[in-house]
Tab-separated table of C-alpha atoms in Angstrom:
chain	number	residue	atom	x	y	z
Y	1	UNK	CA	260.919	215.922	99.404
Y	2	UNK	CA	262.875	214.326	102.802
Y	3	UNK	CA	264.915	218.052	102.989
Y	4	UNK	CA	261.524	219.728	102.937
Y	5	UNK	CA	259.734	217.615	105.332
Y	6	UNK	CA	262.839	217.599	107.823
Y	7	UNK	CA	262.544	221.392	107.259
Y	8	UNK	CA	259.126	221.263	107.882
Y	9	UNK	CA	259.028	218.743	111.011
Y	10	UNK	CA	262.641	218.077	112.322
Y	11	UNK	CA	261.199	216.089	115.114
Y	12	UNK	CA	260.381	213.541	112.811
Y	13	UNK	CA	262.426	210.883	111.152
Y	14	UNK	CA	261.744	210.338	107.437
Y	15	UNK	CA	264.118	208.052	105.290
Y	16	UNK	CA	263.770	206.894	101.846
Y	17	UNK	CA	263.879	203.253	101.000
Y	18	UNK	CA	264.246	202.529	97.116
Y	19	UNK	CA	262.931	199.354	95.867
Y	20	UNK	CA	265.300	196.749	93.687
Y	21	UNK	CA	263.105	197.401	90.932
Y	22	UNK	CA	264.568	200.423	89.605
Y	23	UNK	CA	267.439	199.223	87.456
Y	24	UNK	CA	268.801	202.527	86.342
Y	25	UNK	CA	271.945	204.021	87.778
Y	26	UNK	CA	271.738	204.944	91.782
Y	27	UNK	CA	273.540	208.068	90.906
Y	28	UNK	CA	270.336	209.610	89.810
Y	29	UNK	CA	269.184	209.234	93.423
Y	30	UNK	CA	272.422	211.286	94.853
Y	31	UNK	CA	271.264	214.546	93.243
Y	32	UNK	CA	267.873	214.236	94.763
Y	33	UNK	CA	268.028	212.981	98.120
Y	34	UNK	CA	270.766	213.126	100.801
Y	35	UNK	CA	272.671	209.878	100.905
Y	36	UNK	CA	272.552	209.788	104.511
Y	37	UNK	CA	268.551	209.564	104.102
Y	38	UNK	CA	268.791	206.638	101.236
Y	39	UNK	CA	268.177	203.084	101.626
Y	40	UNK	CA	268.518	201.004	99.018
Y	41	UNK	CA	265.841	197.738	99.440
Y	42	UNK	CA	266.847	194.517	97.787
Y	43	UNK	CA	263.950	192.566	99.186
Y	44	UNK	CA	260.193	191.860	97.360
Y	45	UNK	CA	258.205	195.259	97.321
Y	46	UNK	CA	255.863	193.790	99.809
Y	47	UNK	CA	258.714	193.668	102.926
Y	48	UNK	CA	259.218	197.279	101.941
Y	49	UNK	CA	255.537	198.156	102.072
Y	50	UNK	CA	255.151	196.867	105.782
Y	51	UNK	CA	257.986	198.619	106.817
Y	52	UNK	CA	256.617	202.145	105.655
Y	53	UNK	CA	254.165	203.859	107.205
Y	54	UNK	CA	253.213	206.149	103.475
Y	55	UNK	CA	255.048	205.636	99.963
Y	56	UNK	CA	255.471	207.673	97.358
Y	57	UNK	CA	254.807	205.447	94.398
Y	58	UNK	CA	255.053	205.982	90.929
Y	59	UNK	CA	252.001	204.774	88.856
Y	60	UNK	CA	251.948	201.194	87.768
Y	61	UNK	CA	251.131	197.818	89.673
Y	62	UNK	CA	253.193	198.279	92.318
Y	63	UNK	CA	250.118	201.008	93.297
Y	64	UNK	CA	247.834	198.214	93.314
Y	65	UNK	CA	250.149	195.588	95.390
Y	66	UNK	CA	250.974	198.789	97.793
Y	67	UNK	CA	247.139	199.081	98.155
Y	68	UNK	CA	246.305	195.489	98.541
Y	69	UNK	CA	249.474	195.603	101.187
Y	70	UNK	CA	247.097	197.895	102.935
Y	71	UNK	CA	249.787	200.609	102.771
Y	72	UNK	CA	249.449	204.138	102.701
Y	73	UNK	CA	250.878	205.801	99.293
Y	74	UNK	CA	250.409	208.822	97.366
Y	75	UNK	CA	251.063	208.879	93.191
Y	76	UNK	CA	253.529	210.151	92.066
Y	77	UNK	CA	254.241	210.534	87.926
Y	78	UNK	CA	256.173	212.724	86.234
Y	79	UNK	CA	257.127	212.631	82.468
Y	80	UNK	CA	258.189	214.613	79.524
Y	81	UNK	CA	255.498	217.200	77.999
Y	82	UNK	CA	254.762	215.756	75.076
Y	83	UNK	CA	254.431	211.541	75.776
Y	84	UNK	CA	251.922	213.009	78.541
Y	85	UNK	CA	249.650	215.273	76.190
Y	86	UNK	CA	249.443	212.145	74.051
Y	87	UNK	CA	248.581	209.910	76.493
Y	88	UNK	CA	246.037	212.141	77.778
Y	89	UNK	CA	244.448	213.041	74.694
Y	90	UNK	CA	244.032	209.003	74.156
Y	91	UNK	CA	243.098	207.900	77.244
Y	92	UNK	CA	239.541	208.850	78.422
Y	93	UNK	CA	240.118	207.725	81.934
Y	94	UNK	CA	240.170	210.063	84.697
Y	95	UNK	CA	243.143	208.701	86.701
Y	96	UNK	CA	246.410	206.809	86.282
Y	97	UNK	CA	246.609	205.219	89.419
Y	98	UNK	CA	245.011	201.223	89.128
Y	99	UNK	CA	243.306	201.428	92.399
Y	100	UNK	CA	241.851	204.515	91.606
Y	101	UNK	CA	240.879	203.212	88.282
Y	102	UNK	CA	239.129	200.120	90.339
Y	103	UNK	CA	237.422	201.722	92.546
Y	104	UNK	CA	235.966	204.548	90.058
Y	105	UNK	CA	237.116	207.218	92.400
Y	106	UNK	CA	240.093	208.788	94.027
Y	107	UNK	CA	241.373	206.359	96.694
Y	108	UNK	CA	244.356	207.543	96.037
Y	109	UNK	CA	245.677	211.282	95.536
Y	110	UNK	CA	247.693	211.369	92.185
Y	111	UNK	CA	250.302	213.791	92.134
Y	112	UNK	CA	250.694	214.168	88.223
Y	113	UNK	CA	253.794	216.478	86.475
Y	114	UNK	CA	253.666	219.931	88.089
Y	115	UNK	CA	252.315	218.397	91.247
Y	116	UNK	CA	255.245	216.053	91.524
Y	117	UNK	CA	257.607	218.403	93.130
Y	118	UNK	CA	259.128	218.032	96.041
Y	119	UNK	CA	257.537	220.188	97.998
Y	120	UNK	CA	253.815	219.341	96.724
Y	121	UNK	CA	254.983	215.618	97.489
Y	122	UNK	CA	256.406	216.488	101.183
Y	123	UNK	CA	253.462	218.831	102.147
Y	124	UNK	CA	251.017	215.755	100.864
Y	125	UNK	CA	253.095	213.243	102.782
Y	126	UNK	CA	253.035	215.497	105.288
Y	127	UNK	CA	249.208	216.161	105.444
Y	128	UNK	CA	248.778	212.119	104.760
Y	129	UNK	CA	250.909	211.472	108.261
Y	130	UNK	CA	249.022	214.404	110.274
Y	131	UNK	CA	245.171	212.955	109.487
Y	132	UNK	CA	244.387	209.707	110.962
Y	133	UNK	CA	241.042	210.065	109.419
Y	134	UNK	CA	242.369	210.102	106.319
Y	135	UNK	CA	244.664	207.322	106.854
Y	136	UNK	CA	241.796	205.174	108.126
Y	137	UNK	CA	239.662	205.694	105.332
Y	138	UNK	CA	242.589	204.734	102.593
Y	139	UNK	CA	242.961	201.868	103.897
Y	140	UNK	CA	239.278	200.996	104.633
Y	141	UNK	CA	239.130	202.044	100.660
Y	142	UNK	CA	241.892	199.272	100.255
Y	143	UNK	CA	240.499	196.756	101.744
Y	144	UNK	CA	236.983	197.166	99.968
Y	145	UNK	CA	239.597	197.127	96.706
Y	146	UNK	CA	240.717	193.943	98.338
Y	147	UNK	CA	237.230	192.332	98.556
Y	148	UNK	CA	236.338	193.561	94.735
Y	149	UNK	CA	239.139	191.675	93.275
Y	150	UNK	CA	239.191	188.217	95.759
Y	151	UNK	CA	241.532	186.577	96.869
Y	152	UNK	CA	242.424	184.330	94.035
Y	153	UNK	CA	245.818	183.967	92.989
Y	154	UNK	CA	245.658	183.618	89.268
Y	155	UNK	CA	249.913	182.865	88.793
Y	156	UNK	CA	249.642	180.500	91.426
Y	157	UNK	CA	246.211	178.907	90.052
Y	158	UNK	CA	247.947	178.671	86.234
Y	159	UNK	CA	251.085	176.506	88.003
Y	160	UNK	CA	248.888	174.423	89.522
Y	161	UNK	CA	247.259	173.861	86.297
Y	162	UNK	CA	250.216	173.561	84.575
Y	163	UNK	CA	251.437	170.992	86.882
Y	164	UNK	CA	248.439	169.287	86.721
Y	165	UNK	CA	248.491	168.889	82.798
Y	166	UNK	CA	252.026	167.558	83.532
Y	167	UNK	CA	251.683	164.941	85.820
């Protein structure tokens, strides 16, 4: 997606940050993106979310804390044919993404097998960057997200039972 967009829009600087949570081996990374353009991030997702100004995000809750971070992302999920018939066919939910899910509505575009390629996913980061509009309603849409679910912190509010029970 980065060779694409630079192709696109050399004027630009795009670099690719990838989060400490992927465990699997970096390698995989070398065959898709230029290590020049590759930053690996050992801090908390949420220092990487202020730094960017869109994501590409696969689905899971790291959407939803990229959302309530009030940063820009697009979905991105690709999987083998088969585990995503199945999970189609079961699932009667029209998206994957949880702040889509939320909200009942696409806040979020979902770019979902075929769409994941690169060049789908540079053109859409692309067309994200070049719309102000756009980017000022996602993250008007995130912050209503923000106000549906409070601002309770429900880990922190279990320690503080916890500890209570204790001492």
């Amino acid at each position: 997606a980065t060779e694409h967009l630079k192709r696109q829009d050399p004027s630009r600087n795009y670099e690719v940050k990838i989060s400490r949570a992927f465990e699997g081996p970096h390698t995989t990374f070398d065959a898709l993106v230029p290590p020049e353009d590759v930053r690996l991030h050992s801090g908390p997702l949420r220092d990487l979310l202020q730094w960017a100004d869109v994501c590409l995000i696969t689905s899971g809750t790291a959407t939803l804390e990229a959302a309530l971070a009030g940063t820009p992302f697009l979905l991105v999920y690709r999987t083998s044919p088969l585990p995503y018939t199945i999970a189609r066919a079961v699932l009667k939910i029209p998206f994957i993404g949880l702040p889509n899910i939320l909200m009942g509505r696409e806040v979020v575009p979902e770019l979902i097998q075929e769409c994941a390629s690169p060049q789908l996913m540079g053109d859409s980061v692309r067309s994200l960057l070049d719309d102000p509009n756009r980017l000022k309603r996602m993250r008007e849409d995130f912050s209503e997200l923000s106000r549906i679910l409070g601002t309770k912190e429900p880990a922190r509010e279990v320690a503080e039972h916890i500890l209570g029970l204790v001492n």
